[in-house]
Short mmCIF file of C-alpha atoms and ligand atoms in Angstrom, two decimals:
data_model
loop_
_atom_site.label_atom_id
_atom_site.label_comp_id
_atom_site.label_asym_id
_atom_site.label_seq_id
_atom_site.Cartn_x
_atom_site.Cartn_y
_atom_site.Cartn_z
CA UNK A 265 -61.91 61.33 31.29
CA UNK A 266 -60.56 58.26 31.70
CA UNK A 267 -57.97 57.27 34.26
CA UNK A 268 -54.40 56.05 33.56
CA UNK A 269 -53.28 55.16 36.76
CA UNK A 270 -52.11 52.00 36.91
CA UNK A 271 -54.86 49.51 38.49
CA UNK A 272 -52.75 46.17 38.65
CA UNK A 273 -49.24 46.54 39.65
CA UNK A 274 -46.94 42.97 38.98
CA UNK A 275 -43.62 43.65 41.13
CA UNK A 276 -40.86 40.88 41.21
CA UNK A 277 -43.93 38.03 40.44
CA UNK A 278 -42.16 34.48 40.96
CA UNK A 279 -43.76 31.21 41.15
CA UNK A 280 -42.03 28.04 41.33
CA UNK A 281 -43.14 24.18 41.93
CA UNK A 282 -41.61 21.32 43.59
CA UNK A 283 -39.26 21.53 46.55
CA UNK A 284 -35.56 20.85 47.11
CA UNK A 285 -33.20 19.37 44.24
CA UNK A 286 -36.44 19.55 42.02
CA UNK A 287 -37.79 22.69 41.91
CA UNK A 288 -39.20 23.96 39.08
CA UNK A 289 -38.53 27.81 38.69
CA UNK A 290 -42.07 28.34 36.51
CA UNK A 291 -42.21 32.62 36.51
CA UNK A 292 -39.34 34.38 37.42
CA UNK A 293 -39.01 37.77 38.91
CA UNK A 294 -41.96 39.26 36.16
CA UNK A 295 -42.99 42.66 36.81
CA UNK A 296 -45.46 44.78 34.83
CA UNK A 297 -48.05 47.56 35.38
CA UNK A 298 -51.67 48.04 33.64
CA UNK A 299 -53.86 50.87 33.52
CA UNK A 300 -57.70 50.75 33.25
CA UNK A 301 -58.80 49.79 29.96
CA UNK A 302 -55.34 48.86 28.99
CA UNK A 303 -55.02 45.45 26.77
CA UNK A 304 -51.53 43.79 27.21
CA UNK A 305 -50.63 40.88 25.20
CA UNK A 306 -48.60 38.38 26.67
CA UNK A 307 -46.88 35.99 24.59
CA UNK A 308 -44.90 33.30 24.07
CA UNK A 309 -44.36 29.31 23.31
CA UNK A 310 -45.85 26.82 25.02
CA UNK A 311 -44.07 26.31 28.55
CA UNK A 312 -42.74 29.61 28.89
CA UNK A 313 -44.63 30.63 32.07
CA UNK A 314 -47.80 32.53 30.71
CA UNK A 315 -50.66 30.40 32.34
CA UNK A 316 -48.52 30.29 35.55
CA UNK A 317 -48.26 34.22 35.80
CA UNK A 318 -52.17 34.45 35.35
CA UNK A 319 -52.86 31.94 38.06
CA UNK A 320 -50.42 33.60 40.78
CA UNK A 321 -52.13 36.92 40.15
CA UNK A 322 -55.75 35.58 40.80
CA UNK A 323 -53.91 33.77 43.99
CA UNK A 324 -53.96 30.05 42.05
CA UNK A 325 -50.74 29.14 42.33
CA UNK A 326 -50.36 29.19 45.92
CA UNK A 327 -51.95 26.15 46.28
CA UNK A 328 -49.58 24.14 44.25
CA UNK A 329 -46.59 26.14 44.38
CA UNK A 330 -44.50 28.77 45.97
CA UNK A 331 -45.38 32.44 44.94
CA UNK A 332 -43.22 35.44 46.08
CA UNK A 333 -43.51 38.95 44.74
CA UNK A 334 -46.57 41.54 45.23
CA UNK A 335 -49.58 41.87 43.17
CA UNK A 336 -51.08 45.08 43.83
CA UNK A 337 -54.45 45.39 42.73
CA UNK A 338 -55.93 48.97 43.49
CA UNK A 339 -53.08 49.29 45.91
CA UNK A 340 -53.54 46.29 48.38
CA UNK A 341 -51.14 43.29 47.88
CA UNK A 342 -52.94 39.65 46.44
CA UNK A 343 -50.40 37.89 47.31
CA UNK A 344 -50.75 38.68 50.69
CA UNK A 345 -54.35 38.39 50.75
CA UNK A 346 -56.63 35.65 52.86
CA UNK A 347 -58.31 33.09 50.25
CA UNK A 348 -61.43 34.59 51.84
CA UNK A 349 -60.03 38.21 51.69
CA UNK A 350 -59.84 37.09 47.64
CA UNK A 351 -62.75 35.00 47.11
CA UNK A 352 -65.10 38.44 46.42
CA UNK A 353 -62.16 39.70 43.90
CA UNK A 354 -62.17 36.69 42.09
CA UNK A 355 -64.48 36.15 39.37
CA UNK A 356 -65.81 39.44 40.35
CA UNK A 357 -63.53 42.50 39.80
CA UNK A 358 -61.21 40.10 38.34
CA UNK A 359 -62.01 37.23 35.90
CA UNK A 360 -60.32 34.54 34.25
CA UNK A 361 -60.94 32.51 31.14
CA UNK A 362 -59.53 29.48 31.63
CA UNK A 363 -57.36 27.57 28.75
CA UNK A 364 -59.19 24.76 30.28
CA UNK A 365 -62.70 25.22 30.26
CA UNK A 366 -64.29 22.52 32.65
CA UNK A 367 -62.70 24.10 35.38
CA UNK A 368 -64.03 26.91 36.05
CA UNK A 369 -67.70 25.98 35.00
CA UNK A 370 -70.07 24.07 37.47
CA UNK A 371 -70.77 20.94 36.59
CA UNK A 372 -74.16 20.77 38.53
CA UNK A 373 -75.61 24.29 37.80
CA UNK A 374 -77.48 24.90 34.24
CA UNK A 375 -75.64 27.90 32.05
CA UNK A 376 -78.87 29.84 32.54
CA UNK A 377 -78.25 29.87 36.42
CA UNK A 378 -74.90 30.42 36.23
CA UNK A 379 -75.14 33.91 33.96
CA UNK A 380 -77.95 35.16 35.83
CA UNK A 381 -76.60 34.41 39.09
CA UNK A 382 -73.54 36.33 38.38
CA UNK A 383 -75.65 39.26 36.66
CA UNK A 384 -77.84 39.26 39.84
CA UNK A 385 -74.60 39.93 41.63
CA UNK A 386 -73.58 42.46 38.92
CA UNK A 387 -76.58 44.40 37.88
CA UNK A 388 -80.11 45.68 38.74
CA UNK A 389 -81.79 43.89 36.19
CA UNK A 390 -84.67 42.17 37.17
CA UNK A 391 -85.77 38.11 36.56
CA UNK A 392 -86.89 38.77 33.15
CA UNK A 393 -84.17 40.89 32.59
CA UNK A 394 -81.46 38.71 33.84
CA UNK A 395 -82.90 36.16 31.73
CA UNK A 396 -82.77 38.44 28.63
CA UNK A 397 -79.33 39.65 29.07
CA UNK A 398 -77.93 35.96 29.68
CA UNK A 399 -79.60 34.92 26.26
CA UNK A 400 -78.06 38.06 24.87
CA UNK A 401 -74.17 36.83 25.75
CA UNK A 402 -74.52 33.43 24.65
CA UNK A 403 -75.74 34.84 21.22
CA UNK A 404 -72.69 37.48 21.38
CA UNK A 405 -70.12 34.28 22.15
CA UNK A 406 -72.10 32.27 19.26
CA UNK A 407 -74.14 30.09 20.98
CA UNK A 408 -77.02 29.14 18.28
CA UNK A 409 -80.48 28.78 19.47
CA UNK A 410 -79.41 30.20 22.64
CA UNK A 411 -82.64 30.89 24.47
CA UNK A 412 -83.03 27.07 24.11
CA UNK A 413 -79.68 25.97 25.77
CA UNK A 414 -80.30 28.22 29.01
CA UNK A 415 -81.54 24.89 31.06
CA UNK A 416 -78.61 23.21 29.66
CA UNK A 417 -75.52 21.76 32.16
CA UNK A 418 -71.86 22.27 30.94
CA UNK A 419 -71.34 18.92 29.69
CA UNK A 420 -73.85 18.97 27.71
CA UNK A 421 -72.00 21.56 25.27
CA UNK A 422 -69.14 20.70 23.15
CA UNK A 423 -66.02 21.67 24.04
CA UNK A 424 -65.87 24.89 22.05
CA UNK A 425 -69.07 25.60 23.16
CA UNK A 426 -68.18 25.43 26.61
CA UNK A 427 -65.19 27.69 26.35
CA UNK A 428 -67.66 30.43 24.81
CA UNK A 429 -70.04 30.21 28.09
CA UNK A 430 -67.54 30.49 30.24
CA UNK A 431 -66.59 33.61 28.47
CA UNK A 432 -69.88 34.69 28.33
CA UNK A 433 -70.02 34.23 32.37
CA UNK A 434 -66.32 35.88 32.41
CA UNK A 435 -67.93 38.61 30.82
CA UNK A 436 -71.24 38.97 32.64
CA UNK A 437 -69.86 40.11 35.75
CA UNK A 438 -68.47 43.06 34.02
CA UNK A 439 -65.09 42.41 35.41
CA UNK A 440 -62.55 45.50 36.33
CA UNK A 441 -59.78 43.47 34.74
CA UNK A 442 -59.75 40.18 32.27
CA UNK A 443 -57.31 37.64 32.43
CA UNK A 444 -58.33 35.65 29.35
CA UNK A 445 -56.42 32.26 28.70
CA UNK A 446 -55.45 31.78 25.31
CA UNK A 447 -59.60 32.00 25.15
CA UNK A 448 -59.96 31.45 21.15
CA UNK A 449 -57.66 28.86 20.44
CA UNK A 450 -59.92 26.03 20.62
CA UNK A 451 -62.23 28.21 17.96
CA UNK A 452 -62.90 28.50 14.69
CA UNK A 453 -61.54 31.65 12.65
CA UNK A 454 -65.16 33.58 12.50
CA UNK A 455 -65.79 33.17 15.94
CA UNK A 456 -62.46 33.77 17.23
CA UNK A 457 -62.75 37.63 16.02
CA UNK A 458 -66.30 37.42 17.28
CA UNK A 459 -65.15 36.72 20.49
CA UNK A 460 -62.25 38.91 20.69
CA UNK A 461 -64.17 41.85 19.14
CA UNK A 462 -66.69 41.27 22.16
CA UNK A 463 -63.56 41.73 24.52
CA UNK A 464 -62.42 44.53 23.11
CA UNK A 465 -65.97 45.91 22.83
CA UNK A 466 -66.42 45.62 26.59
CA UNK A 467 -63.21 46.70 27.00
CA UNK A 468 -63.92 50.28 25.65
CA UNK A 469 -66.98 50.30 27.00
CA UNK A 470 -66.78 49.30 30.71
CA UNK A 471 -62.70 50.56 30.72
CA UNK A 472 -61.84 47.02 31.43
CA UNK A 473 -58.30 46.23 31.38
CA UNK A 474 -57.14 43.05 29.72
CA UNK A 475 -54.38 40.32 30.23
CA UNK A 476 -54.33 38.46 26.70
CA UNK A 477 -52.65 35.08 26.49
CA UNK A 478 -52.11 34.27 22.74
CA UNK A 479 -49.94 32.28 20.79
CA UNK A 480 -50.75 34.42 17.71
CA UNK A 481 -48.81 37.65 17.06
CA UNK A 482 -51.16 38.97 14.59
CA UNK A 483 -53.78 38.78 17.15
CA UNK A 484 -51.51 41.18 19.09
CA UNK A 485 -50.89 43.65 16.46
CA UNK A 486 -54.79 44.15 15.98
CA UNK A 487 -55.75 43.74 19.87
CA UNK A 488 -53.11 44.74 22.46
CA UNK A 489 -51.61 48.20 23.61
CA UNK A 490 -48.64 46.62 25.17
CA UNK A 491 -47.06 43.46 24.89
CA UNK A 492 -44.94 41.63 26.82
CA UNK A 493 -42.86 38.51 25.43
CA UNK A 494 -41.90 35.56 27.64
CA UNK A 495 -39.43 32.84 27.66
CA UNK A 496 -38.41 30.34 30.36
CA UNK A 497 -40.44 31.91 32.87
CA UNK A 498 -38.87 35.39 32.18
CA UNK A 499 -40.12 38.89 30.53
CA UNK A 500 -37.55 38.88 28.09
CA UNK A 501 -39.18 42.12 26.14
CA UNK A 502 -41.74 44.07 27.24
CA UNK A 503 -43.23 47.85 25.23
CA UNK A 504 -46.07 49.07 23.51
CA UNK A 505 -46.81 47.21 20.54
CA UNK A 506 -46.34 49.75 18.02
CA UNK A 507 -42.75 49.70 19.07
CA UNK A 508 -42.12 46.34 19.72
CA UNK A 509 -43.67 44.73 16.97
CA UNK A 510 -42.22 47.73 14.25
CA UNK A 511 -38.51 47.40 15.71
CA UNK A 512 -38.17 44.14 18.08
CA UNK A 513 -34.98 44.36 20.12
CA UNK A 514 -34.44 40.56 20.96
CA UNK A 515 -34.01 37.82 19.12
CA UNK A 516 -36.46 35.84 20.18
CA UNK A 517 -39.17 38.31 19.55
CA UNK A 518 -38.56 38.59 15.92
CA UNK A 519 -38.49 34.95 15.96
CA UNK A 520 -42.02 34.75 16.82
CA UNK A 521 -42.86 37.30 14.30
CA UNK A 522 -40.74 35.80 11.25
CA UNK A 523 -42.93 31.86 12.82
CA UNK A 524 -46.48 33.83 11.79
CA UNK A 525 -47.01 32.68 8.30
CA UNK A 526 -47.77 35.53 6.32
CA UNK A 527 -49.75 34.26 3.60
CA UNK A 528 -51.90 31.21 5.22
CA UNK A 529 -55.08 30.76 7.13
CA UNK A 530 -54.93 31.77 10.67
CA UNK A 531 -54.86 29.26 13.29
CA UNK A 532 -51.54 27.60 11.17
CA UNK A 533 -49.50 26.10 14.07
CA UNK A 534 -47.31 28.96 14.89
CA UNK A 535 -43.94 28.93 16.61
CA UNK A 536 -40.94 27.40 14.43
CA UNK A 537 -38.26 29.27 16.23
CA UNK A 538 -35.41 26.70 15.63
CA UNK A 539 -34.42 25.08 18.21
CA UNK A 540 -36.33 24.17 21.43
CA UNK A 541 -36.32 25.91 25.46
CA UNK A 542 -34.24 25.11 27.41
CA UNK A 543 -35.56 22.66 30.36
CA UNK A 544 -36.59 24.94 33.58
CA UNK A 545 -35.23 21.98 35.59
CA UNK A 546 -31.76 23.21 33.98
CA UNK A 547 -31.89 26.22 33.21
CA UNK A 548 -28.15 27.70 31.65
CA UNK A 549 -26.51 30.16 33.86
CA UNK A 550 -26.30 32.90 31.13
CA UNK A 551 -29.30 33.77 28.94
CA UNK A 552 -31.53 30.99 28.44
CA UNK A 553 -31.87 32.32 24.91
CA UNK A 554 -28.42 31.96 23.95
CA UNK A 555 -28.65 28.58 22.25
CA UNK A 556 -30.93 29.55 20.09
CA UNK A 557 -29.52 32.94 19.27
CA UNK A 558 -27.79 34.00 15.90
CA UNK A 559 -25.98 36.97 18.24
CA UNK A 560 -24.79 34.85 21.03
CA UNK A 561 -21.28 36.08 22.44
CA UNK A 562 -19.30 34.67 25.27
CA UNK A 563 -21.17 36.97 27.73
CA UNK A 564 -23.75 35.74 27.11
CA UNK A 565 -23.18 32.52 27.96
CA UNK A 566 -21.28 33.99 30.78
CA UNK A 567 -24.43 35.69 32.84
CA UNK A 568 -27.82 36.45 32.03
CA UNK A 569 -28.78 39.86 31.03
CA UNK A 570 -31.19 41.97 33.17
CA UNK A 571 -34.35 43.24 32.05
CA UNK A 572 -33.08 47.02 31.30
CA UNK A 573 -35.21 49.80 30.63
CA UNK A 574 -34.24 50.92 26.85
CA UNK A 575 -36.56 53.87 26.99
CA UNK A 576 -39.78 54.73 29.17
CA UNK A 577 -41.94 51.67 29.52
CA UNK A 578 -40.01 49.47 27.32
CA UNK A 579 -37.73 46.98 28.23
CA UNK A 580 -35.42 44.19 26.99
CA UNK A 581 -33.30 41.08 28.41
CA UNK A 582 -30.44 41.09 26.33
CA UNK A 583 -26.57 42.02 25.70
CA UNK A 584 -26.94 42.60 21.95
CA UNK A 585 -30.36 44.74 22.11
CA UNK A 586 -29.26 46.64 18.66
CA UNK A 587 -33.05 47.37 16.85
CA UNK A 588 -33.89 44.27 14.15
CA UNK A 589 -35.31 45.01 10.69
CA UNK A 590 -39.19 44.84 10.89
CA UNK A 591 -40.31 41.43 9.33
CA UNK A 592 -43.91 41.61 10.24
CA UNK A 593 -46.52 43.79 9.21
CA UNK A 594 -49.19 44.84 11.66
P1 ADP B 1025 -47.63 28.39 29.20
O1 ADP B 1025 -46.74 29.53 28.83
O2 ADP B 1025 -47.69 27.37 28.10
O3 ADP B 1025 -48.98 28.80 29.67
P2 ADP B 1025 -47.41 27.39 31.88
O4 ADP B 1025 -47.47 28.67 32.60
O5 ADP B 1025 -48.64 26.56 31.86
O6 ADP B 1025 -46.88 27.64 30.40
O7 ADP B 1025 -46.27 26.45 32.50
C1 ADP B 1025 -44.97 26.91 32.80
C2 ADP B 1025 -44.19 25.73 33.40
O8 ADP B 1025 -44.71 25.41 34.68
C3 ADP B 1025 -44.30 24.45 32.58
O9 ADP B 1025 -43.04 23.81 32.60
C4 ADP B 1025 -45.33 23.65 33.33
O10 ADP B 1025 -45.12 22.26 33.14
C5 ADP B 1025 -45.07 24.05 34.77
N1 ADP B 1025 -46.25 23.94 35.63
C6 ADP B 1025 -47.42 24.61 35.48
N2 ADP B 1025 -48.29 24.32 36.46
C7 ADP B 1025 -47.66 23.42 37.27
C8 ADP B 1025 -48.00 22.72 38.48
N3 ADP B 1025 -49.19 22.90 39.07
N4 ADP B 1025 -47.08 21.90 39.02
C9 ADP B 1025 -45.86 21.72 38.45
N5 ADP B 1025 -45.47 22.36 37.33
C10 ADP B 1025 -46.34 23.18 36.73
MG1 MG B 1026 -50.83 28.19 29.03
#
């Protein structure tokens, strides 16, 4: 039977950068909850806080910004937590797949060492074994030839390469809960749903639970449980995604879902929502939607909405939250 508790509980998550009359406010006040084996999509354009919110729950962001909030990860609080106190949750019963690949790769170990080296943390499996299983994910991630790229070194893979062994490493430690970076957008089509069949694969089979970062709704509709849409650094929606994607209550959602092009190739730059953010340097005091918004009223212009709870578990940041017609097929 498998558990629903929540594992990873995101309470009041804010990070911001910079200090005094320049302070960038990059997550604000984000809150969400994930059960084991859960997959929540996270969405949204470019800018609008999604890489930030992954960092400050792996305990990134501290280092560049200032986090407040609570992260509870099987109860104790991350954000609290020593760097030491983190380093064996890191990478461990948490992973990340960078957007940026070189970074969390070492530059001076071969691939080969750095798979087995996390399965000899993660498994019994002997030498040969080790070695066996670490030719066995690069195939999975679509590494050709793979048994002959195991003495390889990082840079000596292409960039798309790259970003499939450091999902292959991700995924070798058979992590309690992936946080996975927009982790297919530098890839082509086939081995995009390779990859992201993998995920899900391991997903069902090890219960991992799953942060997706995506830019692509439809990759939502066929992956995710739960979804939860930013926009300058807020959760402006936030439900399962059999009710948010069949009757979005914002605006801005259904703008995202009328920018996926319905009849061309995926990986089509996505996103045309007229208009552009708002700069998180000057952020308006009402919703930071409302320029953009065919339902704007004075109030909100006036003050910004609050995340309300429409009905259990799903939520939504704004004033006019009537259901939209369904433009997007799942
Ligand atoms: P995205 O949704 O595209 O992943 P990000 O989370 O990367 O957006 O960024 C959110 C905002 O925070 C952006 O305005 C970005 O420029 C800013 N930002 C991110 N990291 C830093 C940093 N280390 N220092 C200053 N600003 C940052
Ligand atoms: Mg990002």
């Amino acid at each position: 039977m498998i558990s629903r508790q929540p594992i990873l509980e995101v309470e009041g998550l804010s990070t911001s950068f910079g200090r005094g009359r320049h302070v960038l406010p990059a997550v604000r006040d984000v809150s969400f909850s994930l059960r084991q084996g859960e997959v929540l999509g996270l969405v949204g354009e470019s800018g609008s806080g999604k890489s930030v919110t992954l960092r400050s729950i792996l305990g990134l962001s501290r280092r560049y910004g200032q986090v407040s909030g609570s992260v509870r990860w099987k109860g104790r609080d991350l954000c609290t937590m020593s760097e030491r106190a983190l380093r064996p949750i890191r990478g461990n019963e948490i992973a990340m797949i960078f957007q940026e690949p070189m970074t969390s790769l070492n530059p001076l170990l071969t691939v080969g060492r750095q798979l087995t080296e996390t399965l000899e943390v993660h498994t019994d499996l002997t030498r040969a074994g080790r070695r066996a299983r670490a030719i066995e994910m690069l195939d999975h991630v679509g590494i050709p030839a793979a048994a002959s790229r195991l003495e390889d070194y990082p840079h000596q893979f292409s960039g798309g390469m790259r970003q499939r062994v450091m999902i292959a490493i991700a995924l070798a430690a058979e992590p309690q809960l992936l946080l996975a970076d927009e982790p297919t957008t530098a890839l082509d089509v086939t081995i995009q749903a390779q990859i992201l069949d993998l995920i899900l694969r391991l997903s069902d089979e090890m219960n991992m639970a799953v942060i997706l970062v995506t830019h692509d709704l439809g990759v939502v509709a066929q992956t995710c449980e739960s979804v939860a849409v930013m926009y300058a650094g807020r959760i402006v929606e936030q439900g399962s995604v059999r009710e948010v994607l069949s009757a979005p209550r914002h605006r801005y959602t259904t703008g995202l879902m009328q920018s996926v092009p319905q009849d061309v190739p995926p990986r089509t730059p996505l996103f045309s929502v007229p208009g552009a953010p708002p700069s998180l340097l000057n952020l308006p005091q009402g919703c930071a939607y409302a320029a953009r918004c065919d339902a704007v009223t004075d109030r909100c212009i006036g003050t910004r909405p609050p995340l309300e709870e429409i009905a259990p578990g799903r939520r939504v940041a704004c004033y006019h939250p009537e259901p939209l017609c369904q433009r997007y097929s799942a």
